[in-house]
Structures are given as structure tokens and as C-alpha cells.
Amino acid sequence: MTSADASVFETTRPASADYLIRLAASDAGRDYKGRMLDALDLRAGLAVLDAGCGPGADLPALAEAVVPGGTVIGVDRDQEMLDAAAARTAAHPGVELRRGDVHTLPLDDAAVDRARTDRVLQWVDDPARALAEFHRVLRPGGRLVMGEPDWDTFAVDHPHPALSRAYTRHITERVIHNAAIGRQLARLATDAGFRVPEVIPVTQVFRDVRAADRVFGFERTTRRAVEAGYLSEYQAAVWLHHLAHRPFFASATLYVVVAEA
């Protein structure tokens, strides 16, 4: 990679909380998160779970949608994320934060009317167990809304398609724990006892390489692909140089899945 290429790509990985806040504020983030919020069908007085709430990027909007009388419960296993969420929601007294894991949610049976999880199940050890937990804590007739990508749909234009395929294959095989979770959600939810009335595909298109890099971290991920043997050093240089200097196009599909208990 040349110095000119380096000026295009981020070379330092942002802190996890900063990355999640940045993603939520991006055009792509606002798009699918808005669809998730609409699908939750919130109203005053409801109790809502945000499982894997991270630094609380979505908690204020949830809290505002259930006032007066509603409650939003943010659960995350990382105390630093919960501390950030506490600061972000200080002006929202209806928000509760609890430390816990999606495999064993710190809630009683039938405790909430709505639940959401956003790009969390792609990382968990056992998505089926997490779905069973969501079913347990939702009241009969309650609604779960999930947003998860299918990383096999990640496509980047390049004159040598084999390089793009190798890059995506590295992500699906080595980076993301459950890379195909987006396509699996409807089946997993049905197996957990949910009815799945709607699956909403959200295809995100990127035409600006810098905006895309803030989401995907091309240079950092390419270095990992070289280390793992998916690309040679020369191929990586060719790949990144084209992304940095030629017209850019990338797309990926995320699925918003609505499930009813």
C-alpha cells in the first residue's frame, strides 16, 4: 500500500463503543435502525428489551417511544459499554441497564412486551439458545425484531473479481462467528417457537470509499486476510490501490426479521 492509499483508509481500529456510535449515525445505520424501530410498533407504557445494547446508541429513541409509563431495559455483558450507555441515557429515567448475556438474560419469564437485538447474534456462541431466551422473556403476543447481516452478500467491485471473493471469504470464514446469520434468523426463530410474519431485506450501497471504510475497515481487514493466507502481499496492494483510486462500489444485505411470541 502506498502512502497515497494510506491517506484513504483508517489504519487504527476505533474503540468498540466509538465504532458502534459512529455506525448508528451513518446513513446505512440510520436506514436499517429506523426500519427496526418502525417494526417494533412501540407505544406508551410498553416494556422493551434491547439485548446487546452496547453503548446505548438506540436506547434514547426506544425510551422516547414508550413514554409515558414505559420501560426500556438495556442488557450487555460488557461493563464499559453499560457505563457509556448510562451516560448516554442519563436524561431518560425510564431506562434500566443490566449486565448479562443473551444466552441467559437477566429477566423473569414474560417480562417484556417488545425485544430487539441488533448485529449481536452474528457474534454469539449459540444463536438458537439466544432465540429461546428471547421467547422466554417475551409476553404472549410480544414482538422481537432482529437486524443481522448476511456476510456472503458483501460485494466489492474490482476488475479482478477473485480478489473480492477472497476478501469476502476471509470475512465469512475467519472474522465473523456466524457469518450467515441473516438468512438463518427466520428458521431459528420458528424453531424457538416464534411466528415470523415479516422479513425485510435492507441492501446497503456504498459509493464513497471513505464512508465504506469507516464501516468495514478495508486496510485492517486486508492485512488480516494476508496473514491468514487469503491474499498475497501483492494481491492486497492491487486490491487496496484500486479501492482507493478508482470509482468505488460496495454493497451488503442486512435482514430485519420480525418474530412474534
Short mmCIF file of C-alpha atoms in Angstrom, two decimals:
data_model
loop_
_atom_site.label_atom_id
_atom_site.label_comp_id
_atom_site.label_asym_id
_atom_site.label_seq_id
_atom_site.Cartn_x
_atom_site.Cartn_y
_atom_site.Cartn_z
CA MET A 1 0.00 0.00 0.00
CA THR A 2 1.37 3.41 -0.96
CA SER A 3 1.30 6.49 1.25
CA ALA A 4 -1.44 7.87 -1.00
CA ASP A 5 -3.53 4.78 -0.32
CA ALA A 6 -2.91 5.09 3.42
CA SER A 7 -4.48 8.55 3.43
CA VAL A 8 -7.78 6.98 2.31
CA PHE A 9 -8.05 4.14 4.83
CA GLU A 10 -8.18 4.12 8.60
CA THR A 11 -5.19 2.20 9.93
CA THR A 12 -6.09 2.30 13.63
CA ARG A 13 -9.05 0.31 14.87
CA PRO A 14 -11.54 2.57 16.68
CA ALA A 15 -12.69 1.67 20.18
CA SER A 16 -15.73 -0.63 20.09
CA ALA A 17 -18.08 1.89 21.67
CA ASP A 18 -16.92 4.65 19.32
CA TYR A 19 -17.39 2.37 16.31
CA LEU A 20 -20.95 1.44 17.32
CA ILE A 21 -21.94 5.07 17.88
CA ARG A 22 -20.39 6.01 14.54
CA LEU A 23 -22.24 3.20 12.74
CA ALA A 24 -25.55 4.27 14.28
CA ALA A 25 -25.02 7.82 13.00
CA SER A 26 -24.08 6.75 9.45
CA ASP A 27 -26.58 6.80 6.58
CA ALA A 28 -26.59 3.00 6.45
CA GLY A 29 -27.08 2.75 10.21
CA ARG A 30 -29.94 5.24 10.34
CA ASP A 31 -31.66 3.43 7.47
CA TYR A 32 -31.88 -0.06 8.92
CA LYS A 33 -32.24 1.09 12.55
CA GLY A 34 -35.21 3.22 11.51
CA ARG A 35 -36.83 0.19 9.93
CA MET A 36 -36.21 -1.83 13.07
CA LEU A 37 -37.80 0.88 15.21
CA ASP A 38 -40.85 1.01 12.95
CA ALA A 39 -41.18 -2.78 13.06
CA LEU A 40 -41.20 -2.80 16.88
CA ASP A 41 -44.53 -0.92 16.81
CA LEU A 42 -43.86 0.84 20.11
CA ARG A 43 -46.36 2.84 22.14
CA ALA A 44 -46.64 4.40 25.57
CA GLY A 45 -46.43 2.07 28.54
CA LEU A 46 -44.62 -0.87 26.91
CA ALA A 47 -41.61 -2.65 28.39
CA VAL A 48 -38.83 -3.06 25.83
CA LEU A 49 -35.61 -5.09 25.91
CA ASP A 50 -32.52 -4.03 23.94
CA ALA A 51 -30.34 -7.16 24.10
CA GLY A 52 -26.69 -6.38 23.46
CA CYS A 53 -27.35 -2.66 23.85
CA GLY A 54 -23.67 -1.70 23.67
CA PRO A 55 -23.01 1.98 24.43
CA GLY A 56 -26.72 2.76 24.20
CA ALA A 57 -26.95 4.26 20.73
CA ASP A 58 -30.56 3.09 20.34
CA LEU A 59 -31.81 3.43 23.92
CA PRO A 60 -32.91 7.11 23.80
CA ALA A 61 -35.15 6.54 20.75
CA LEU A 62 -36.69 3.48 22.40
CA ALA A 63 -37.28 5.37 25.64
CA GLU A 64 -38.93 8.28 23.86
CA ALA A 65 -41.27 5.90 22.03
CA VAL A 66 -42.70 4.32 25.20
CA VAL A 67 -43.32 7.41 27.37
CA PRO A 68 -45.26 7.92 29.48
CA GLY A 69 -45.15 4.83 31.65
CA GLY A 70 -42.86 2.63 29.58
CA THR A 71 -39.58 0.97 30.45
CA VAL A 72 -36.51 0.18 28.36
CA ILE A 73 -34.09 -2.46 29.64
CA GLY A 74 -30.64 -2.46 28.10
CA VAL A 75 -28.60 -5.61 28.60
CA ASP A 76 -24.94 -6.03 27.74
CA ARG A 77 -22.15 -8.26 29.05
CA ASP A 78 -19.51 -5.51 28.88
CA GLN A 79 -19.47 -3.12 31.83
CA GLU A 80 -17.63 -0.42 29.87
CA MET A 81 -20.44 -0.48 27.30
CA LEU A 82 -23.02 -0.19 30.08
CA ASP A 83 -21.14 2.75 31.60
CA ALA A 84 -21.24 4.51 28.22
CA ALA A 85 -24.95 3.68 27.91
CA ALA A 86 -25.61 5.11 31.38
CA ALA A 87 -24.04 8.42 30.37
CA ARG A 88 -25.98 8.48 27.11
CA THR A 89 -29.34 7.83 28.80
CA ALA A 90 -28.94 9.95 31.93
CA ALA A 91 -31.84 12.16 30.83
CA HIS A 92 -34.16 9.17 30.34
CA PRO A 93 -35.39 7.87 33.74
CA GLY A 94 -37.30 5.03 32.12
CA VAL A 95 -34.10 3.26 31.06
CA GLU A 96 -32.69 0.39 33.14
CA LEU A 97 -29.28 -1.15 32.46
CA ARG A 98 -28.36 -4.70 33.44
CA ARG A 99 -25.21 -6.68 32.94
CA GLY A 100 -25.89 -10.06 31.35
CA ASP A 101 -25.56 -12.32 28.36
CA VAL A 102 -28.11 -13.03 25.63
CA HIS A 103 -27.77 -16.76 26.37
CA THR A 104 -29.05 -16.22 29.93
CA LEU A 105 -30.95 -12.94 30.02
CA PRO A 106 -31.28 -11.33 33.48
CA LEU A 107 -35.07 -11.05 33.21
CA ASP A 108 -38.02 -13.02 34.53
CA ASP A 109 -40.28 -15.04 32.27
CA ALA A 110 -42.78 -12.96 30.25
CA ALA A 111 -41.18 -9.72 31.48
CA VAL A 112 -41.27 -7.55 28.34
CA ASP A 113 -43.66 -6.63 25.52
CA ARG A 114 -41.00 -5.98 22.88
CA ALA A 115 -37.39 -7.02 22.31
CA ARG A 116 -34.74 -6.07 19.82
CA THR A 117 -31.23 -7.24 19.03
CA ASP A 118 -29.04 -5.50 16.50
CA ARG A 119 -25.95 -7.11 14.91
CA VAL A 120 -25.37 -9.15 18.07
CA LEU A 121 -26.27 -12.70 17.02
CA GLN A 122 -23.51 -12.72 14.40
CA TRP A 123 -21.06 -12.91 17.34
CA VAL A 124 -22.72 -15.21 19.89
CA ASP A 125 -21.78 -18.82 20.61
CA ASP A 126 -25.30 -20.25 20.31
CA PRO A 127 -27.90 -18.21 18.38
CA ALA A 128 -30.60 -20.88 18.94
CA ARG A 129 -30.19 -20.60 22.71
CA ALA A 130 -30.40 -16.81 22.48
CA LEU A 131 -33.65 -17.10 20.50
CA ALA A 132 -35.06 -19.42 23.16
CA GLU A 133 -34.20 -16.79 25.79
CA PHE A 134 -35.98 -14.07 23.82
CA HIS A 135 -39.05 -16.28 23.62
CA ARG A 136 -38.90 -16.90 27.37
CA VAL A 137 -38.77 -13.24 28.40
CA LEU A 138 -41.41 -12.01 25.94
CA ARG A 139 -45.05 -11.93 26.97
CA PRO A 140 -47.51 -13.92 24.81
CA GLY A 141 -48.14 -11.85 21.70
CA GLY A 142 -44.93 -9.90 22.23
CA ARG A 143 -42.68 -8.95 19.35
CA LEU A 144 -38.98 -9.47 18.70
CA VAL A 145 -37.18 -7.50 15.97
CA MET A 146 -33.70 -8.61 14.89
CA GLY A 147 -31.26 -6.99 12.48
CA GLU A 148 -28.38 -9.10 11.20
CA PRO A 149 -26.19 -9.07 8.08
CA ASP A 150 -25.52 -11.96 5.76
CA TRP A 151 -21.82 -11.55 5.05
CA ASP A 152 -21.90 -13.77 1.97
CA THR A 153 -23.77 -10.89 0.30
CA PHE A 154 -20.87 -8.47 0.82
CA ALA A 155 -19.70 -7.47 -2.65
CA VAL A 156 -16.99 -5.01 -3.69
CA ASP A 157 -16.44 -4.08 -7.32
CA HIS A 158 -12.94 -4.83 -8.59
CA PRO A 159 -11.59 -5.62 -12.09
CA HIS A 160 -10.24 -8.87 -10.62
CA PRO A 161 -13.34 -10.45 -9.01
CA ALA A 162 -11.27 -13.25 -7.49
CA LEU A 163 -9.69 -10.72 -5.13
CA SER A 164 -13.10 -9.53 -3.96
CA ARG A 165 -14.22 -13.12 -3.47
CA ALA A 166 -11.10 -13.94 -1.45
CA TYR A 167 -11.63 -10.87 0.73
CA THR A 168 -15.26 -11.76 1.42
CA ARG A 169 -14.38 -15.41 2.02
CA HIS A 170 -11.87 -14.35 4.64
CA ILE A 171 -14.59 -12.38 6.43
CA THR A 172 -17.09 -15.23 6.34
CA GLU A 173 -14.62 -17.93 7.34
CA ARG A 174 -12.29 -16.16 9.77
CA VAL A 175 -13.73 -12.85 11.02
CA ILE A 176 -17.46 -13.19 11.73
CA HIS A 177 -18.51 -16.02 14.05
CA ASN A 178 -21.96 -16.56 12.48
CA ALA A 179 -21.48 -15.01 9.05
CA ALA A 180 -24.71 -16.40 7.53
CA ILE A 181 -26.95 -15.49 10.48
CA GLY A 182 -29.06 -13.08 8.43
CA ARG A 183 -30.51 -15.82 6.25
CA GLN A 184 -30.88 -18.18 9.22
CA LEU A 185 -32.92 -15.95 11.52
CA ALA A 186 -36.38 -16.84 10.24
CA ARG A 187 -35.71 -20.58 10.64
CA LEU A 188 -34.09 -20.20 14.05
CA ALA A 189 -36.93 -18.03 15.30
CA THR A 190 -39.53 -20.52 14.07
CA ASP A 191 -37.66 -23.36 15.77
CA ALA A 192 -37.71 -21.34 19.02
CA GLY A 193 -41.50 -21.10 18.91
CA PHE A 194 -41.97 -17.75 17.22
CA ARG A 195 -44.21 -16.88 14.30
CA VAL A 196 -42.29 -14.91 11.66
CA PRO A 197 -44.69 -12.62 9.77
CA GLU A 198 -42.10 -10.48 8.02
CA VAL A 199 -38.51 -10.45 6.77
CA ILE A 200 -37.27 -7.11 5.45
CA PRO A 201 -34.10 -7.12 3.32
CA VAL A 202 -32.09 -3.92 3.60
CA THR A 203 -29.39 -3.66 0.95
CA GLN A 204 -26.85 -1.02 1.79
CA VAL A 205 -24.95 0.51 -1.14
CA PHE A 206 -21.70 2.43 -0.71
CA ARG A 207 -20.29 4.70 -3.41
CA ASP A 208 -17.77 6.60 -1.27
CA VAL A 209 -14.73 4.57 -0.24
CA ARG A 210 -14.04 6.63 2.88
CA ALA A 211 -17.59 6.22 4.15
CA ALA A 212 -17.44 2.49 3.45
CA ASP A 213 -14.06 2.18 5.13
CA ARG A 214 -15.47 3.68 8.33
CA VAL A 215 -17.86 0.72 8.42
CA PHE A 216 -15.69 -2.09 7.05
CA GLY A 217 -12.09 -1.15 7.84
CA PHE A 218 -10.66 -2.27 4.50
CA GLU A 219 -6.96 -1.84 5.21
CA ARG A 220 -7.06 -3.56 8.61
CA THR A 221 -9.16 -6.44 7.33
CA THR A 222 -6.97 -6.85 4.24
CA ARG A 223 -3.89 -7.14 6.47
CA ARG A 224 -5.64 -9.93 8.37
CA ALA A 225 -6.55 -11.64 5.09
CA VAL A 226 -2.88 -11.61 4.07
CA GLU A 227 -1.82 -13.05 7.42
CA ALA A 228 -4.44 -15.80 7.06
CA GLY A 229 -3.32 -16.68 3.53
CA TYR A 230 -6.37 -15.50 1.62
CA LEU A 231 -4.43 -12.81 -0.28
CA SER A 232 -0.76 -12.36 -1.11
CA GLU A 233 1.01 -9.11 -0.30
CA TYR A 234 0.95 -8.20 -3.98
CA GLN A 235 -2.76 -9.01 -4.33
CA ALA A 236 -3.51 -6.94 -1.23
CA ALA A 237 -1.65 -3.96 -2.69
CA VAL A 238 -3.53 -4.26 -6.00
CA TRP A 239 -6.84 -4.63 -4.18
CA LEU A 240 -6.39 -1.60 -1.90
CA HIS A 241 -4.92 0.62 -4.61
CA HIS A 242 -7.95 0.09 -6.83
CA LEU A 243 -10.37 0.77 -3.95
CA ALA A 244 -8.51 3.96 -3.10
CA HIS A 245 -8.19 5.43 -6.60
CA ARG A 246 -10.91 4.09 -8.88
CA PRO A 247 -14.71 4.57 -8.81
CA PHE A 248 -15.91 2.68 -5.77
CA PHE A 249 -18.91 0.41 -5.28
CA ALA A 250 -19.77 -1.99 -2.48
CA SER A 251 -22.99 -3.46 -1.17
CA ALA A 252 -24.21 -5.77 1.57
CA THR A 253 -27.61 -7.02 2.67
CA LEU A 254 -28.88 -6.96 6.23
CA TYR A 255 -32.14 -8.66 7.19
CA VAL A 256 -34.64 -7.19 9.62
CA VAL A 257 -36.66 -10.13 10.92
CA VAL A 258 -39.92 -9.66 12.82
CA ALA A 259 -40.91 -12.51 15.15
CA GLU A 260 -43.99 -12.81 17.35
CA ALA A 261 -44.23 -14.90 20.53
#
